[in-house]
Amino acid sequence: MMTNQNAERCKACRNIQTLGFTLYDLLLFLDTHPCDQDAQKRYFSCLEQYNKALAEYAEHFGPMNASTVVPGCEQWEWVCTPFPWELGGGC
Amino acid sequence: MWSYEKRLQYPVKITQPNPKIAQVIISQYGGPDGEMGASMRYLSQRFSMPNRICMGTLTDIGTEELAHLEIVGTIVHQLTRNLTPEEILQQGFQNYYVDHTTGIWPQSAGGVPFNACEFQSKGDPITDLFEDMAAEQKARTTYDNILRLVKDPEVADPIRFLRAREIVHFQRFGEALRALQEDLNSKNFYAFNPSFDCQGNQANHRCNA
């Protein structure tokens, strides 16, 4: 059974994956439609949510990238949290 | 420049090992139409593109292919966890195992090592974009072939995601090709190499307007 903490982490991770996917798909669309204002609006709105989700994730479960490492932890969190291919811990 | 994000683009959680199916799926890691070839193809071809729509599309799709390479590596890794020597023999995994144990190494399902000849970087944008569209279709066909063999929903789910992305990439490359052709003489698309024969006359009208 998943611990509560792990279930919460998985939920937060899925949210980042969903936002990250939307963002990346919009990025590819904008590459071939650079003048589409509606897509740009959606991109920036999604980017804001994405950055917020990354910062919140880092605070609760450790950093997802090196620029969201939270200062002041005893250990270097980047190498103390699971890597994505680890079963039951990855994201 | 790249930076790493410590997550998969799409979740993979495979609880039942299956080295037989891992040997099939590894083709999308290092096989002829796999993700390694895809990322190297696009990230290499972009240097000779004549407009920024093509440069951007190749950069960003090439980057996404690196994320797909990581997904395929994760699938193979999770399918080959905690194997006993008996299971390795029963499931026909011994030929891979003897050289790589359960490490991830780029090869095709038939055991052919990854080779840069799996892709082209021809220095001609029309030639390269046609190759890219064909490559996306070949990868989609390979994922369809894999899906006919996979019964485990935990494996089929991320494979379906990867298959769907091939279709989106095909669409984007088609749009990039159209953008390129709009900059050329419509009566004579294929008469010359727009990158080599028009040097110094870069077609960037969309981004420079």
PDB file of C-alpha atoms in Angstrom:
ATOM      1  CA  MET A   1       0.000   0.000   0.000  1.00  0.00           C
ATOM      2  CA  MET A   2       1.117   3.481  -0.746  1.00  0.00           C
ATOM      3  CA  THR A   3       1.828   5.633   2.265  1.00  0.00           C
ATOM      4  CA  ASN A   4      -0.128   8.856   2.530  1.00  0.00           C
ATOM      5  CA  GLN A   5       2.978  10.918   1.833  1.00  0.00           C
ATOM      6  CA  ASN A   6       3.711   8.897  -1.302  1.00  0.00           C
ATOM      7  CA  ALA A   7       0.104   9.191  -2.517  1.00  0.00           C
ATOM      8  CA  GLU A   8       0.273  12.959  -2.067  1.00  0.00           C
ATOM      9  CA  ARG A   9       3.600  13.087  -3.903  1.00  0.00           C
ATOM     10  CA  CYS A  10       2.199  11.028  -6.798  1.00  0.00           C
ATOM     11  CA  LYS A  11      -0.790  13.362  -7.071  1.00  0.00           C
ATOM     12  CA  ALA A  12       1.462  16.432  -7.149  1.00  0.00           C
ATOM     13  CA  CYS A  13       3.685  14.725  -9.697  1.00  0.00           C
ATOM     14  CA  ARG A  14       0.752  13.872 -12.004  1.00  0.00           C
ATOM     15  CA  ASN A  15      -0.324  17.507 -11.842  1.00  0.00           C
ATOM     16  CA  ILE A  16       3.148  18.629 -12.953  1.00  0.00           C
ATOM     17  CA  GLN A  17       3.174  16.007 -15.718  1.00  0.00           C
ATOM     18  CA  THR A  18      -0.222  17.199 -16.958  1.00  0.00           C
ATOM     19  CA  LEU A  19       0.777  20.881 -16.906  1.00  0.00           C
ATOM     20  CA  GLY A  20       4.190  20.074 -18.394  1.00  0.00           C
ATOM     21  CA  PHE A  21       2.597  18.122 -21.229  1.00  0.00           C
ATOM     22  CA  THR A  22       0.123  20.906 -22.049  1.00  0.00           C
ATOM     23  CA  LEU A  23       2.955  23.411 -21.998  1.00  0.00           C
ATOM     24  CA  TYR A  24       5.177  21.338 -24.287  1.00  0.00           C
ATOM     25  CA  ASP A  25       2.401  20.601 -26.750  1.00  0.00           C
ATOM     26  CA  LEU A  26       1.632  24.343 -26.930  1.00  0.00           C
ATOM     27  CA  LEU A  27       5.346  25.016 -27.453  1.00  0.00           C
ATOM     28  CA  LEU A  28       5.439  22.711 -30.494  1.00  0.00           C
ATOM     29  CA  PHE A  29       2.251  24.303 -31.843  1.00  0.00           C
ATOM     30  CA  LEU A  30       3.700  27.805 -31.408  1.00  0.00           C
ATOM     31  CA  ASP A  31       6.882  26.784 -33.247  1.00  0.00           C
ATOM     32  CA  THR A  32       4.838  26.417 -36.430  1.00  0.00           C
ATOM     33  CA  HIS A  33       2.170  29.041 -35.539  1.00  0.00           C
ATOM     34  CA  PRO A  34       4.248  31.899 -34.071  1.00  0.00           C
ATOM     35  CA  CYS A  35       1.495  34.476 -34.679  1.00  0.00           C
ATOM     36  CA  ASP A  36      -1.310  32.615 -32.867  1.00  0.00           C
ATOM     37  CA  GLN A  37      -2.307  34.958 -30.031  1.00  0.00           C
ATOM     38  CA  ASP A  38      -4.744  32.541 -28.416  1.00  0.00           C
ATOM     39  CA  ALA A  39      -2.099  29.810 -28.156  1.00  0.00           C
ATOM     40  CA  GLN A  40       0.349  32.330 -26.660  1.00  0.00           C
ATOM     41  CA  LYS A  41      -2.198  33.329 -24.030  1.00  0.00           C
ATOM     42  CA  ARG A  42      -2.742  29.695 -23.120  1.00  0.00           C
ATOM     43  CA  TYR A  43       1.002  29.088 -23.017  1.00  0.00           C
ATOM     44  CA  PHE A  44       1.659  31.881 -20.522  1.00  0.00           C
ATOM     45  CA  SER A  45      -1.297  30.948 -18.347  1.00  0.00           C
ATOM     46  CA  CYS A  46      -0.099  27.329 -18.248  1.00  0.00           C
ATOM     47  CA  LEU A  47       3.515  28.401 -17.617  1.00  0.00           C
ATOM     48  CA  GLU A  48       2.468  30.330 -14.529  1.00  0.00           C
ATOM     49  CA  GLN A  49       0.645  27.301 -13.084  1.00  0.00           C
ATOM     50  CA  TYR A  50       3.557  25.049 -14.003  1.00  0.00           C
ATOM     51  CA  ASN A  51       6.196  27.170 -12.231  1.00  0.00           C
ATOM     52  CA  LYS A  52       3.960  27.457  -9.183  1.00  0.00           C
ATOM     53  CA  ALA A  53       3.442  23.672  -9.096  1.00  0.00           C
ATOM     54  CA  LEU A  54       7.212  23.056  -9.425  1.00  0.00           C
ATOM     55  CA  ALA A  55       7.973  25.400  -6.513  1.00  0.00           C
ATOM     56  CA  GLU A  56       5.289  23.799  -4.316  1.00  0.00           C
ATOM     57  CA  TYR A  57       6.535  20.321  -5.195  1.00  0.00           C
ATOM     58  CA  ALA A  58      10.101  21.260  -4.275  1.00  0.00           C
ATOM     59  CA  GLU A  59       8.974  22.559  -0.908  1.00  0.00           C
ATOM     60  CA  HIS A  60       7.104  19.357   0.036  1.00  0.00           C
ATOM     61  CA  PHE A  61       8.830  16.514  -1.804  1.00  0.00           C
ATOM     62  CA  GLY A  62      12.219  17.745  -3.010  1.00  0.00           C
ATOM     63  CA  PRO A  63      13.357  19.509  -6.169  1.00  0.00           C
ATOM     64  CA  MET A  64      12.334  18.413  -9.637  1.00  0.00           C
ATOM     65  CA  ASN A  65      15.073  20.493 -11.214  1.00  0.00           C
ATOM     66  CA  ALA A  66      18.286  22.040  -9.954  1.00  0.00           C
ATOM     67  CA  SER A  67      16.825  25.551  -9.947  1.00  0.00           C
ATOM     68  CA  THR A  68      14.051  24.686  -7.497  1.00  0.00           C
ATOM     69  CA  VAL A  69      16.305  23.183  -4.804  1.00  0.00           C
ATOM     70  CA  VAL A  70      15.147  24.694  -1.518  1.00  0.00           C
ATOM     71  CA  PRO A  71      18.017  26.276   0.435  1.00  0.00           C
ATOM     72  CA  GLY A  72      18.701  25.487   4.084  1.00  0.00           C
ATOM     73  CA  CYS A  73      18.251  21.672   3.986  1.00  0.00           C
ATOM     74  CA  GLU A  74      20.860  19.609   5.800  1.00  0.00           C
ATOM     75  CA  GLN A  75      21.573  17.464   2.760  1.00  0.00           C
ATOM     76  CA  TRP A  76      21.667  18.199  -0.972  1.00  0.00           C
ATOM     77  CA  GLU A  77      18.088  17.216  -1.804  1.00  0.00           C
ATOM     78  CA  TRP A  78      18.703  16.761  -5.537  1.00  0.00           C
ATOM     79  CA  VAL A  79      20.457  13.428  -5.007  1.00  0.00           C
ATOM     80  CA  CYS A  80      18.378  12.317  -2.028  1.00  0.00           C
ATOM     81  CA  THR A  81      14.997  12.065  -3.775  1.00  0.00           C
ATOM     82  CA  PRO A  82      14.094   9.224  -6.188  1.00  0.00           C
ATOM     83  CA  PHE A  83      14.942   9.200  -9.881  1.00  0.00           C
ATOM     84  CA  PRO A  84      12.080   8.717 -12.346  1.00  0.00           C
ATOM     85  CA  TRP A  85      12.824   5.110 -13.302  1.00  0.00           C
ATOM     86  CA  GLU A  86      12.714   3.916  -9.689  1.00  0.00           C
ATOM     87  CA  LEU A  87       9.575   1.842  -9.205  1.00  0.00           C
ATOM     88  CA  GLY A  88       7.362   3.077  -6.382  1.00  0.00           C
ATOM     89  CA  GLY A  89       9.335   6.241  -5.828  1.00  0.00           C
ATOM     90  CA  GLY A  90       9.892   7.733  -9.216  1.00  0.00           C
ATOM     91  CA  CYS A  91       7.732  10.144 -11.067  1.00  0.00           C
TER      92      CYS A  91
ATOM     93  CA  MET B   1      22.150  23.919 -23.537  1.00  0.00           C
ATOM     94  CA  TRP B   2      19.864  21.483 -21.770  1.00  0.00           C
ATOM     95  CA  SER B   3      18.695  21.057 -18.215  1.00  0.00           C
ATOM     96  CA  TYR B   4      17.214  17.964 -16.612  1.00  0.00           C
ATOM     97  CA  GLU B   5      13.859  17.662 -14.944  1.00  0.00           C
ATOM     98  CA  LYS B   6      13.613  14.764 -12.531  1.00  0.00           C
ATOM     99  CA  ARG B   7      10.375  13.301 -13.870  1.00  0.00           C
ATOM    100  CA  LEU B   8       9.158  11.305 -16.849  1.00  0.00           C
ATOM    101  CA  GLN B   9       7.095  13.077 -19.485  1.00  0.00           C
ATOM    102  CA  TYR B  10       4.449  10.377 -18.968  1.00  0.00           C
ATOM    103  CA  PRO B  11       4.228   8.071 -15.936  1.00  0.00           C
ATOM    104  CA  VAL B  12       5.567   4.490 -16.113  1.00  0.00           C
ATOM    105  CA  LYS B  13       4.834   1.997 -13.375  1.00  0.00           C
ATOM    106  CA  ILE B  14       5.284  -1.631 -14.387  1.00  0.00           C
ATOM    107  CA  THR B  15       4.920  -4.130 -11.557  1.00  0.00           C
ATOM    108  CA  GLN B  16       5.222  -7.413 -13.529  1.00  0.00           C
ATOM    109  CA  PRO B  17       8.644  -8.141 -15.084  1.00  0.00           C
ATOM    110  CA  ASN B  18       8.578  -9.514 -18.633  1.00  0.00           C
ATOM    111  CA  PRO B  19      12.030  -9.814 -20.236  1.00  0.00           C
ATOM    112  CA  LYS B  20      10.547 -11.283 -23.430  1.00  0.00           C
ATOM    113  CA  ILE B  21       8.566  -8.121 -24.154  1.00  0.00           C
ATOM    114  CA  ALA B  22      11.494  -5.949 -22.944  1.00  0.00           C
ATOM    115  CA  GLN B  23      13.582  -7.324 -25.816  1.00  0.00           C
ATOM    116  CA  VAL B  24      10.945  -6.166 -28.282  1.00  0.00           C
ATOM    117  CA  ILE B  25      10.493  -2.714 -26.742  1.00  0.00           C
ATOM    118  CA  ILE B  26      14.251  -2.021 -26.637  1.00  0.00           C
ATOM    119  CA  SER B  27      14.029  -1.477 -30.392  1.00  0.00           C
ATOM    120  CA  GLN B  28      12.422   1.868 -29.614  1.00  0.00           C
ATOM    121  CA  TYR B  29      15.488   2.705 -27.515  1.00  0.00           C
ATOM    122  CA  GLY B  30      18.256   1.925 -29.998  1.00  0.00           C
ATOM    123  CA  GLY B  31      16.621   0.321 -33.030  1.00  0.00           C
ATOM    124  CA  PRO B  32      16.285   1.669 -36.589  1.00  0.00           C
ATOM    125  CA  ASP B  33      13.205   3.812 -35.829  1.00  0.00           C
ATOM    126  CA  GLY B  34      13.822   4.304 -32.126  1.00  0.00           C
ATOM    127  CA  GLU B  35      13.988   7.383 -29.926  1.00  0.00           C
ATOM    128  CA  MET B  36      17.786   7.621 -29.903  1.00  0.00           C
ATOM    129  CA  GLY B  37      17.856   7.903 -33.687  1.00  0.00           C
ATOM    130  CA  ALA B  38      14.933  10.337 -33.592  1.00  0.00           C
ATOM    131  CA  SER B  39      16.546  12.743 -31.122  1.00  0.00           C
ATOM    132  CA  MET B  40      19.958  12.622 -32.846  1.00  0.00           C
ATOM    133  CA  ARG B  41      18.326  13.076 -36.275  1.00  0.00           C
ATOM    134  CA  TYR B  42      16.434  16.246 -35.329  1.00  0.00           C
ATOM    135  CA  LEU B  43      19.083  17.775 -33.093  1.00  0.00           C
ATOM    136  CA  SER B  44      21.698  17.275 -35.841  1.00  0.00           C
ATOM    137  CA  GLN B  45      19.581  18.404 -38.784  1.00  0.00           C
ATOM    138  CA  ARG B  46      18.593  21.752 -37.244  1.00  0.00           C
ATOM    139  CA  PHE B  47      21.998  23.382 -37.865  1.00  0.00           C
ATOM    140  CA  SER B  48      21.420  23.603 -41.608  1.00  0.00           C
ATOM    141  CA  MET B  49      17.795  24.792 -41.527  1.00  0.00           C
ATOM    142  CA  PRO B  50      17.174  28.051 -43.388  1.00  0.00           C
ATOM    143  CA  ASN B  51      14.356  29.431 -41.220  1.00  0.00           C
ATOM    144  CA  ARG B  52      13.586  29.647 -37.528  1.00  0.00           C
ATOM    145  CA  ILE B  53      10.307  27.754 -37.703  1.00  0.00           C
ATOM    146  CA  CYS B  54      12.290  24.706 -38.819  1.00  0.00           C
ATOM    147  CA  MET B  55      15.119  25.376 -36.332  1.00  0.00           C
ATOM    148  CA  GLY B  56      12.620  25.668 -33.451  1.00  0.00           C
ATOM    149  CA  THR B  57      10.535  22.660 -34.460  1.00  0.00           C
ATOM    150  CA  LEU B  58      13.604  20.412 -34.756  1.00  0.00           C
ATOM    151  CA  THR B  59      15.065  21.674 -31.460  1.00  0.00           C
ATOM    152  CA  ASP B  60      11.876  21.142 -29.489  1.00  0.00           C
ATOM    153  CA  ILE B  61      10.803  17.842 -31.049  1.00  0.00           C
ATOM    154  CA  GLY B  62      14.415  16.586 -30.733  1.00  0.00           C
ATOM    155  CA  THR B  63      14.300  17.507 -27.045  1.00  0.00           C
ATOM    156  CA  GLU B  64      10.966  15.722 -26.552  1.00  0.00           C
ATOM    157  CA  GLU B  65      12.493  12.616 -28.167  1.00  0.00           C
ATOM    158  CA  LEU B  66      15.140  12.615 -25.404  1.00  0.00           C
ATOM    159  CA  ALA B  67      12.275  12.483 -22.900  1.00  0.00           C
ATOM    160  CA  HIS B  68      10.808   9.563 -24.886  1.00  0.00           C
ATOM    161  CA  LEU B  69      14.178   7.807 -24.807  1.00  0.00           C
ATOM    162  CA  GLU B  70      14.003   8.047 -21.021  1.00  0.00           C
ATOM    163  CA  ILE B  71      10.449   6.623 -20.990  1.00  0.00           C
ATOM    164  CA  VAL B  72      11.480   3.643 -23.149  1.00  0.00           C
ATOM    165  CA  GLY B  73      14.580   3.075 -20.981  1.00  0.00           C
ATOM    166  CA  THR B  74      12.360   3.106 -17.891  1.00  0.00           C
ATOM    167  CA  ILE B  75       9.925   0.595 -19.432  1.00  0.00           C
ATOM    168  CA  VAL B  76      12.770  -1.803 -20.316  1.00  0.00           C
ATOM    169  CA  HIS B  77      14.374  -1.321 -16.892  1.00  0.00           C
ATOM    170  CA  GLN B  78      11.147  -2.051 -15.024  1.00  0.00           C
ATOM    171  CA  LEU B  79      10.392  -5.068 -17.241  1.00  0.00           C
ATOM    172  CA  THR B  80      13.750  -6.628 -16.346  1.00  0.00           C
ATOM    173  CA  ARG B  81      13.814  -6.126 -12.579  1.00  0.00           C
ATOM    174  CA  ASN B  82      14.521  -8.936 -10.091  1.00  0.00           C
ATOM    175  CA  LEU B  83      15.027 -11.686 -12.668  1.00  0.00           C
ATOM    176  CA  THR B  84      16.313 -15.121 -11.696  1.00  0.00           C
ATOM    177  CA  PRO B  85      18.717 -17.019 -14.000  1.00  0.00           C
ATOM    178  CA  GLU B  86      15.866 -19.507 -14.619  1.00  0.00           C
ATOM    179  CA  GLU B  87      13.495 -16.740 -15.751  1.00  0.00           C
ATOM    180  CA  ILE B  88      16.229 -15.305 -17.981  1.00  0.00           C
ATOM    181  CA  LEU B  89      16.551 -18.650 -19.747  1.00  0.00           C
ATOM    182  CA  GLN B  90      12.812 -19.386 -19.862  1.00  0.00           C
ATOM    183  CA  GLN B  91      12.030 -16.009 -21.440  1.00  0.00           C
ATOM    184  CA  GLY B  92      14.907 -16.056 -23.914  1.00  0.00           C
ATOM    185  CA  PHE B  93      16.707 -13.086 -22.350  1.00  0.00           C
ATOM    186  CA  GLN B  94      20.090 -14.831 -22.104  1.00  0.00           C
ATOM    187  CA  ASN B  95      21.660 -13.337 -25.253  1.00  0.00           C
ATOM    188  CA  TYR B  96      21.101  -9.766 -24.056  1.00  0.00           C
ATOM    189  CA  TYR B  97      21.860 -10.657 -20.437  1.00  0.00           C
ATOM    190  CA  VAL B  98      25.273 -12.160 -21.119  1.00  0.00           C
ATOM    191  CA  ASP B  99      26.585  -8.876 -22.553  1.00  0.00           C
ATOM    192  CA  HIS B 100      24.647  -6.268 -20.563  1.00  0.00           C
ATOM    193  CA  THR B 101      23.154  -8.056 -17.522  1.00  0.00           C
ATOM    194  CA  THR B 102      20.031  -5.910 -17.053  1.00  0.00           C
ATOM    195  CA  GLY B 103      21.652  -2.628 -18.030  1.00  0.00           C
ATOM    196  CA  ILE B 104      20.124  -0.485 -20.763  1.00  0.00           C
ATOM    197  CA  TRP B 105      22.032  -0.543 -24.049  1.00  0.00           C
ATOM    198  CA  PRO B 106      20.894   0.824 -27.420  1.00  0.00           C
ATOM    199  CA  GLN B 107      20.152  -2.019 -29.783  1.00  0.00           C
ATOM    200  CA  SER B 108      17.319  -3.202 -32.001  1.00  0.00           C
ATOM    201  CA  ALA B 109      15.004  -6.066 -31.105  1.00  0.00           C
ATOM    202  CA  GLY B 110      17.159  -8.233 -33.395  1.00  0.00           C
ATOM    203  CA  GLY B 111      20.314  -7.345 -31.417  1.00  0.00           C
ATOM    204  CA  VAL B 112      21.808  -4.914 -33.947  1.00  0.00           C
ATOM    205  CA  PRO B 113      23.693  -2.124 -32.107  1.00  0.00           C
ATOM    206  CA  PHE B 114      22.612   1.491 -32.542  1.00  0.00           C
ATOM    207  CA  ASN B 115      24.348   3.090 -35.476  1.00  0.00           C
ATOM    208  CA  ALA B 116      24.314   6.660 -36.801  1.00  0.00           C
ATOM    209  CA  CYS B 117      23.282   5.191 -40.170  1.00  0.00           C
ATOM    210  CA  GLU B 118      19.784   4.804 -38.673  1.00  0.00           C
ATOM    211  CA  PHE B 119      19.240   8.452 -39.625  1.00  0.00           C
ATOM    212  CA  GLN B 120      20.341  11.057 -42.104  1.00  0.00           C
ATOM    213  CA  SER B 121      21.395  14.643 -41.816  1.00  0.00           C
ATOM    214  CA  LYS B 122      21.642  15.643 -45.438  1.00  0.00           C
ATOM    215  CA  GLY B 123      22.100  19.389 -45.164  1.00  0.00           C
ATOM    216  CA  ASP B 124      19.127  19.944 -47.461  1.00  0.00           C
ATOM    217  CA  PRO B 125      16.040  21.067 -45.520  1.00  0.00           C
ATOM    218  CA  ILE B 126      13.424  19.653 -47.909  1.00  0.00           C
ATOM    219  CA  THR B 127      15.217  16.302 -48.000  1.00  0.00           C
ATOM    220  CA  ASP B 128      15.582  16.294 -44.200  1.00  0.00           C
ATOM    221  CA  LEU B 129      11.975  17.291 -43.420  1.00  0.00           C
ATOM    222  CA  PHE B 130      10.636  14.561 -45.701  1.00  0.00           C
ATOM    223  CA  GLU B 131      12.871  12.095 -43.860  1.00  0.00           C
ATOM    224  CA  ASP B 132      11.515  13.376 -40.540  1.00  0.00           C
ATOM    225  CA  MET B 133       7.897  12.862 -41.559  1.00  0.00           C
ATOM    226  CA  ALA B 134       8.700   9.333 -42.773  1.00  0.00           C
ATOM    227  CA  ALA B 135      10.607   8.677 -39.531  1.00  0.00           C
ATOM    228  CA  GLU B 136       7.584   9.633 -37.418  1.00  0.00           C
ATOM    229  CA  GLN B 137       5.414   7.234 -39.413  1.00  0.00           C
ATOM    230  CA  LYS B 138       7.969   4.421 -39.099  1.00  0.00           C
ATOM    231  CA  ALA B 139       8.098   4.926 -35.333  1.00  0.00           C
ATOM    232  CA  ARG B 140       4.280   4.935 -35.200  1.00  0.00           C
ATOM    233  CA  THR B 141       4.224   1.638 -37.138  1.00  0.00           C
ATOM    234  CA  THR B 142       6.769   0.149 -34.721  1.00  0.00           C
ATOM    235  CA  TYR B 143       4.652   1.190 -31.714  1.00  0.00           C
ATOM    236  CA  ASP B 144       1.603  -0.371 -33.410  1.00  0.00           C
ATOM    237  CA  ASN B 145       3.597  -3.586 -33.887  1.00  0.00           C
ATOM    238  CA  ILE B 146       4.614  -3.519 -30.207  1.00  0.00           C
ATOM    239  CA  LEU B 147       1.010  -2.898 -29.071  1.00  0.00           C
ATOM    240  CA  ARG B 148      -0.165  -6.036 -30.908  1.00  0.00           C
ATOM    241  CA  LEU B 149       2.236  -8.090 -28.763  1.00  0.00           C
ATOM    242  CA  VAL B 150       1.769  -6.368 -25.379  1.00  0.00           C
ATOM    243  CA  LYS B 151      -1.025  -7.645 -23.124  1.00  0.00           C
ATOM    244  CA  ASP B 152      -0.073  -5.901 -19.869  1.00  0.00           C
ATOM    245  CA  PRO B 153      -2.026  -2.598 -19.561  1.00  0.00           C
ATOM    246  CA  GLU B 154       0.784  -1.117 -17.428  1.00  0.00           C
ATOM    247  CA  VAL B 155       3.090  -1.493 -20.453  1.00  0.00           C
ATOM    248  CA  ALA B 156       0.547  -0.647 -23.167  1.00  0.00           C
ATOM    249  CA  ASP B 157      -0.449   2.661 -21.562  1.00  0.00           C
ATOM    250  CA  PRO B 158       2.882   4.548 -21.936  1.00  0.00           C
ATOM    251  CA  ILE B 159       3.438   2.902 -25.345  1.00  0.00           C
ATOM    252  CA  ARG B 160       0.095   4.374 -26.504  1.00  0.00           C
ATOM    253  CA  PHE B 161       1.226   7.800 -25.305  1.00  0.00           C
ATOM    254  CA  LEU B 162       4.464   7.499 -27.313  1.00  0.00           C
ATOM    255  CA  ARG B 163       2.526   6.363 -30.391  1.00  0.00           C
ATOM    256  CA  ALA B 164       0.217   9.385 -30.156  1.00  0.00           C
ATOM    257  CA  ARG B 165       3.186  11.765 -30.027  1.00  0.00           C
ATOM    258  CA  GLU B 166       4.518  10.395 -33.338  1.00  0.00           C
ATOM    259  CA  ILE B 167       1.304  11.603 -34.980  1.00  0.00           C
ATOM    260  CA  VAL B 168       1.596  15.100 -33.456  1.00  0.00           C
ATOM    261  CA  HIS B 169       5.237  15.335 -34.557  1.00  0.00           C
ATOM    262  CA  PHE B 170       4.300  14.263 -38.096  1.00  0.00           C
ATOM    263  CA  GLN B 171       1.785  17.124 -38.174  1.00  0.00           C
ATOM    264  CA  ARG B 172       4.328  19.688 -36.916  1.00  0.00           C
ATOM    265  CA  PHE B 173       6.994  18.592 -39.410  1.00  0.00           C
ATOM    266  CA  GLY B 174       4.382  18.855 -42.162  1.00  0.00           C
ATOM    267  CA  GLU B 175       3.688  22.427 -41.056  1.00  0.00           C
ATOM    268  CA  ALA B 176       7.420  23.230 -40.920  1.00  0.00           C
ATOM    269  CA  LEU B 177       7.814  21.880 -44.451  1.00  0.00           C
ATOM    270  CA  ARG B 178       4.919  24.074 -45.624  1.00  0.00           C
ATOM    271  CA  ALA B 179       6.466  27.121 -43.951  1.00  0.00           C
ATOM    272  CA  LEU B 180       9.732  26.392 -45.737  1.00  0.00           C
ATOM    273  CA  GLN B 181       8.057  25.909 -49.109  1.00  0.00           C
ATOM    274  CA  GLU B 182       6.159  29.184 -48.738  1.00  0.00           C
ATOM    275  CA  ASP B 183       9.540  30.910 -48.854  1.00  0.00           C
ATOM    276  CA  LEU B 184      10.467  29.185 -52.108  1.00  0.00           C
ATOM    277  CA  ASN B 185       9.371  29.487 -55.717  1.00  0.00           C
ATOM    278  CA  SER B 186       6.273  27.281 -55.950  1.00  0.00           C
ATOM    279  CA  LYS B 187       7.112  26.350 -59.547  1.00  0.00           C
ATOM    280  CA  ASN B 188      10.452  24.956 -58.533  1.00  0.00           C
ATOM    281  CA  PHE B 189      10.453  23.493 -54.999  1.00  0.00           C
ATOM    282  CA  TYR B 190      12.873  20.672 -55.659  1.00  0.00           C
ATOM    283  CA  ALA B 191      15.347  22.187 -58.097  1.00  0.00           C
ATOM    284  CA  PHE B 192      18.016  23.088 -55.556  1.00  0.00           C
ATOM    285  CA  ASN B 193      19.106  22.925 -51.932  1.00  0.00           C
ATOM    286  CA  PRO B 194      17.592  25.981 -50.186  1.00  0.00           C
ATOM    287  CA  SER B 195      20.302  25.920 -47.497  1.00  0.00           C
ATOM    288  CA  PHE B 196      23.369  25.501 -49.687  1.00  0.00           C
ATOM    289  CA  ASP B 197      22.372  27.222 -52.918  1.00  0.00           C
ATOM    290  CA  CYS B 198      20.812  30.323 -51.258  1.00  0.00           C
ATOM    291  CA  GLN B 199      23.477  31.038 -48.642  1.00  0.00           C
ATOM    292  CA  GLY B 200      23.358  34.601 -47.403  1.00  0.00           C
ATOM    293  CA  ASN B 201      19.725  34.881 -48.465  1.00  0.00           C
ATOM    294  CA  GLN B 202      18.096  33.416 -45.381  1.00  0.00           C
ATOM    295  CA  ALA B 203      14.366  33.012 -45.539  1.00  0.00           C
ATOM    296  CA  ASN B 204      13.105  34.197 -42.190  1.00  0.00           C
ATOM    297  CA  HIS B 205      10.212  36.335 -43.256  1.00  0.00           C
ATOM    298  CA  ARG B 206       7.870  35.199 -40.470  1.00  0.00           C
ATOM    299  CA  CYS B 207      10.221  35.936 -37.642  1.00  0.00           C
ATOM    300  CA  ASN B 208      11.886  38.993 -39.174  1.00  0.00           C
ATOM    301  CA  ALA B 209       8.691  40.711 -40.307  1.00  0.00           C
TER     302      ALA B 209
END
